[in-house]
GROMACS .gro file of C-alpha atoms in nm:
model
  207
    1MET     CA    1  -0.871   1.449   0.683
    2LYS     CA    2  -0.688   1.296   0.404
    3LEU     CA    3  -0.826   0.942   0.336
    4LEU     CA    4  -0.568   0.691   0.130
    5SER     CA    5  -0.535   0.893  -0.215
    6GLY     CA    6  -0.588   0.659  -0.538
    7ARG     CA    7  -0.318   0.808  -0.723
    8ARG     CA    8  -0.067   0.812  -0.456
    9ILE     CA    9  -0.136   0.392  -0.352
   10VAL     CA   10  -0.136   0.297  -0.715
   11LEU     CA   11   0.217   0.476  -0.779
   12ALA     CA   12   0.276   0.283  -0.425
   13THR     CA   13   0.167  -0.049  -0.566
   14LEU     CA   14   0.311  -0.006  -0.898
   15ALA     CA   15   0.710   0.150  -0.872
   16LEU     CA   16   0.930   0.051  -0.647
   17THR     CA   17   1.235   0.289  -0.552
   18CYS     CA   18   1.593   0.414  -0.351
   19ALA     CA   19   1.694   0.554  -0.067
   20SER     CA   20   1.943   0.722   0.065
   21GLY     CA   21   2.161   0.674   0.389
   22LEU     CA   22   2.113   0.288   0.386
   23PHE     CA   23   2.405   0.032   0.431
   24ALA     CA   24   2.406  -0.265   0.200
   25LEU     CA   25   2.281  -0.620   0.241
   26PRO     CA   26   2.408  -0.940   0.252
   27ALA     CA   27   2.394  -1.078  -0.164
   28ARG     CA   28   2.146  -1.371   0.018
   29ALA     CA   29   1.922  -1.112   0.169
   30ALA     CA   30   1.926  -0.885  -0.117
   31ASP     CA   31   1.801  -1.158  -0.367
   32ASN     CA   32   1.557  -1.268  -0.161
   33ALA     CA   33   1.426  -0.956  -0.142
   34LYS     CA   34   1.467  -0.850  -0.514
   35GLN     CA   35   1.326  -1.155  -0.590
   36PHE     CA   36   1.047  -1.119  -0.449
   37ILE     CA   37   0.979  -0.803  -0.569
   38GLN     CA   38   1.069  -0.889  -0.946
   39SER     CA   39   0.792  -1.154  -0.891
   40PHE     CA   40   0.498  -0.931  -0.730
   41GLY     CA   41   0.594  -0.673  -1.004
   42THR     CA   42   0.599  -0.869  -1.298
   43GLN     CA   43   0.231  -1.029  -1.216
   44LEU     CA   44   0.083  -0.704  -1.141
   45VAL     CA   45   0.219  -0.530  -1.440
   46ALA     CA   46   0.105  -0.810  -1.661
   47ILE     CA   47  -0.230  -0.763  -1.512
   48VAL     CA   48  -0.241  -0.390  -1.517
   49ASN     CA   49  -0.132  -0.405  -1.911
   50SER     CA   50  -0.370  -0.660  -1.978
   51PRO     CA   51  -0.631  -0.590  -2.207
   52VAL     CA   52  -0.920  -0.764  -2.060
   53PRO     CA   53  -1.201  -0.573  -1.906
   54LEU     CA   54  -1.152  -0.290  -1.590
   55SER     CA   55  -1.367  -0.575  -1.349
   56GLU     CA   56  -1.142  -0.916  -1.477
   57LYS     CA   57  -0.843  -0.648  -1.395
   58LYS     CA   58  -0.952  -0.588  -1.026
   59THR     CA   59  -1.090  -0.927  -0.978
   60LYS     CA   60  -0.662  -1.072  -1.031
   61VAL     CA   61  -0.505  -0.807  -0.873
   62LEU     CA   62  -0.742  -0.870  -0.549
   63PRO     CA   63  -0.570  -1.186  -0.434
   64LEU     CA   64  -0.236  -1.085  -0.561
   65VAL     CA   65  -0.256  -0.739  -0.332
   66GLN     CA   66  -0.356  -0.991  -0.015
   67LYS     CA   67  -0.041  -1.246  -0.056
   68ASN     CA   68   0.188  -1.021  -0.062
   69VAL     CA   69   0.132  -0.665   0.045
   70ASP     CA   70   0.081  -0.672   0.452
   71ILE     CA   71  -0.215  -0.465   0.494
   72ASP     CA   72  -0.301  -0.506   0.822
   73GLY     CA   73   0.059  -0.414   0.977
   74ILE     CA   74   0.014  -0.129   0.765
   75GLY     CA   75  -0.353  -0.085   0.937
   76ARG     CA   76  -0.170  -0.039   1.254
   77TYR     CA   77   0.135   0.152   1.156
   78CYS     CA   78  -0.117   0.392   1.062
   79LEU     CA   79  -0.319   0.422   1.377
   80GLY     CA   80  -0.052   0.479   1.548
   81ARG     CA   81  -0.061   0.517   1.878
   82TYR     CA   82  -0.489   0.542   1.888
   83TRP     CA   83  -0.420   0.179   1.866
   84LYS     CA   84  -0.326   0.145   2.207
   85ILE     CA   85  -0.652   0.308   2.320
   86ALA     CA   86  -0.844   0.154   2.058
   87THR     CA   87  -0.988  -0.136   2.256
   88PRO     CA   88  -1.050  -0.500   2.060
   89GLU     CA   89  -1.361  -0.444   1.898
   90GLN     CA   90  -1.257  -0.111   1.763
   91ARG     CA   91  -0.909  -0.262   1.617
   92GLN     CA   92  -1.071  -0.556   1.434
   93HIS     CA   93  -1.382  -0.284   1.275
   94TYR     CA   94  -1.065  -0.080   1.191
   95LEU     CA   95  -0.907  -0.330   1.020
   96ALA     CA   96  -1.136  -0.436   0.832
   97LEU     CA   97  -1.228  -0.091   0.687
   98PHE     CA   98  -0.830  -0.006   0.607
   99HIS     CA   99  -0.858  -0.342   0.426
  100GLU     CA  100  -1.152  -0.253   0.221
  101VAL     CA  101  -0.997   0.116   0.202
  102LEU     CA  102  -0.644   0.028   0.102
  103VAL     CA  103  -0.802  -0.245  -0.192
  104ASN     CA  104  -1.010  -0.020  -0.322
  105ALA     CA  105  -0.755   0.273  -0.392
  106ILE     CA  106  -0.521   0.013  -0.558
  107THR     CA  107  -0.801  -0.161  -0.806
  108ASP     CA  108  -1.004   0.185  -0.886
  109LYS     CA  109  -0.710   0.318  -1.076
  110LEU     CA  110  -0.620  -0.015  -1.288
  111GLY     CA  111  -0.766   0.088  -1.586
  112GLU     CA  112  -0.594   0.417  -1.624
  113TYR     CA  113  -0.238   0.259  -1.659
  114ARG     CA  114  -0.149   0.076  -1.991
  115GLY     CA  115   0.233  -0.017  -2.159
  116VAL     CA  116   0.364  -0.001  -1.782
  117SER     CA  117   0.751  -0.176  -1.703
  118PHE     CA  118   1.012  -0.135  -1.466
  119THR     CA  119   1.364  -0.224  -1.316
  120ILE     CA  120   1.445  -0.309  -1.025
  121GLY     CA  121   1.795  -0.186  -0.913
  122ASP     CA  122   2.002  -0.241  -0.558
  123VAL     CA  123   1.853  -0.331  -0.253
  124SER     CA  124   1.944  -0.206   0.116
  125LYS     CA  125   1.828  -0.251   0.493
  126SER     CA  126   1.707  -0.010   0.737
  127GLY     CA  127   1.639  -0.187   1.059
  128ASN     CA  128   1.467  -0.539   0.999
  129GLU     CA  129   1.331  -0.377   0.650
  130ASP     CA  130   1.476  -0.436   0.275
  131SER     CA  131   1.432  -0.132   0.041
  132VAL     CA  132   1.456  -0.207  -0.342
  133ASN     CA  133   1.455   0.036  -0.538
  134ALA     CA  134   1.312   0.024  -0.876
  135ILE     CA  135   1.211   0.253  -1.151
  136LEU     CA  136   0.901   0.256  -1.332
  137MET     CA  137   0.792   0.353  -1.683
  138ARG     CA  138   0.501   0.480  -1.830
  139PRO     CA  139   0.390   0.588  -2.166
  140GLN     CA  140   0.440   0.962  -2.214
  141GLN     CA  141   0.569   1.044  -1.863
  142PRO     CA  142   0.895   1.069  -1.725
  143PRO     CA  143   1.002   0.764  -1.500
  144ALA     CA  144   0.913   0.727  -1.141
  145SER     CA  145   1.149   0.636  -0.895
  146MET     CA  146   1.015   0.557  -0.539
  147GLN     CA  147   1.118   0.247  -0.292
  148TRP     CA  148   0.930  -0.042  -0.254
  149VAL     CA  149   1.005  -0.150   0.141
  150VAL     CA  150   0.951  -0.548   0.225
  151GLY     CA  151   0.916  -0.673   0.548
  152TYR     CA  152   0.901  -1.019   0.726
  153ASP     CA  153   0.745  -1.022   1.060
  154ASN     CA  154   0.466  -1.307   0.923
  155GLY     CA  155   0.733  -1.461   0.808
  156GLN     CA  156   0.752  -1.422   0.457
  157PRO     CA  157   0.838  -1.108   0.245
  158GLN     CA  158   0.555  -0.889   0.245
  159VAL     CA  159   0.544  -0.497   0.132
  160VAL     CA  160   0.535  -0.305   0.401
  161ASP     CA  161   0.539   0.059   0.249
  162VAL     CA  162   0.634   0.284  -0.041
  163ILE     CA  163   0.818   0.580  -0.055
  164GLY     CA  164   0.772   0.774  -0.355
  165GLU     CA  165   0.663   1.146  -0.453
  166GLY     CA  166   0.887   1.249  -0.142
  167ALA     CA  167   0.680   1.079   0.087
  168SER     CA  168   0.602   0.733   0.265
  169LEU     CA  169   0.271   0.556   0.252
  170ARG     CA  170   0.229   0.491   0.574
  171LEU     CA  171   0.443   0.762   0.773
  172THR     CA  172   0.158   1.013   0.532
  173GLN     CA  173  -0.131   0.808   0.622
  174ARG     CA  174  -0.047   0.778   0.959
  175ASN     CA  175   0.025   1.179   0.975
  176ASP     CA  176  -0.327   1.195   0.858
  177TYR     CA  177  -0.527   0.981   1.066
  178SER     CA  178  -0.334   1.105   1.375
  179SER     CA  179  -0.466   1.446   1.306
  180PHE     CA  180  -0.811   1.365   1.205
  181ILE     CA  181  -0.859   1.175   1.586
  182ALA     CA  182  -0.673   1.430   1.729
  183ARG     CA  183  -0.933   1.741   1.596
  184ASN     CA  184  -1.214   1.529   1.728
  185GLY     CA  185  -1.129   1.462   2.059
  186GLY     CA  186  -0.932   1.144   2.044
  187SER     CA  187  -1.212   0.925   1.969
  188VAL     CA  188  -1.107   0.654   1.735
  189ALA     CA  189  -1.500   0.602   1.634
  190THR     CA  190  -1.523   0.886   1.469
  191LEU     CA  191  -1.214   0.772   1.253
  192LEU     CA  192  -1.395   0.437   1.179
  193SER     CA  193  -1.710   0.637   1.116
  194ALA     CA  194  -1.542   0.857   0.818
  195LEU     CA  195  -1.393   0.561   0.672
  196GLN     CA  196  -1.665   0.384   0.692
  197LYS     CA  197  -1.844   0.699   0.478
  198GLN     CA  198  -1.572   0.678   0.215
  199LEU     CA  199  -1.633   0.321   0.225
  200ASP     CA  200  -2.032   0.373   0.147
  201ARG     CA  201  -1.938   0.627  -0.135
  202HIS     CA  202  -1.732   0.424  -0.318
  203ASN     CA  203  -2.002   0.150  -0.285
  204GLN     CA  204  -2.281   0.379  -0.426
  205SER     CA  205  -2.055   0.514  -0.693
  206THR     CA  206  -1.962   0.160  -0.847
  207ASN     CA  207  -2.278   0.005  -0.841
   0.00000   0.00000   0.00000
């Protein structure tokens, strides 16, 4: 099973880009989504580019990610059809594990990035979600184009997906999780065990 890839998620968290086949938003909705991503991206890039120690960067990024990314919503999506068959206790445990795994994947790679900047492009709409296009610039690397998807299920704009390197973060992760559970007899408990082992290894390596 491919558990959350650090490189994929960091790029997803830093970069933002375009989707095809989507229709234009009304100006006000487009402005709101663009302003949200501009603010979130500017704060994130400022932390990444700062000269402070990595531990301090992680401390600063954590509340920013928790506020601006719908981690629980992404987690439910990633569990797919198995969310319905999971017990209430398994759901609660899974979301707690997913939250830690996602945040770790984002924060662990921060030290690899300096001199980052980005530009925001047009905004398009798919259903109830807005897609903000942007290009990430990193020193000595080609520009990275990705799509930052904004949802409003919690009554405020939050990032619900990022499409980059030709793939949707949440769809790719859902496919990975579903395949893993299916190979293990449809048991959600096996996924919880695998996620817990991943976190245990992470904690051992950082202590």
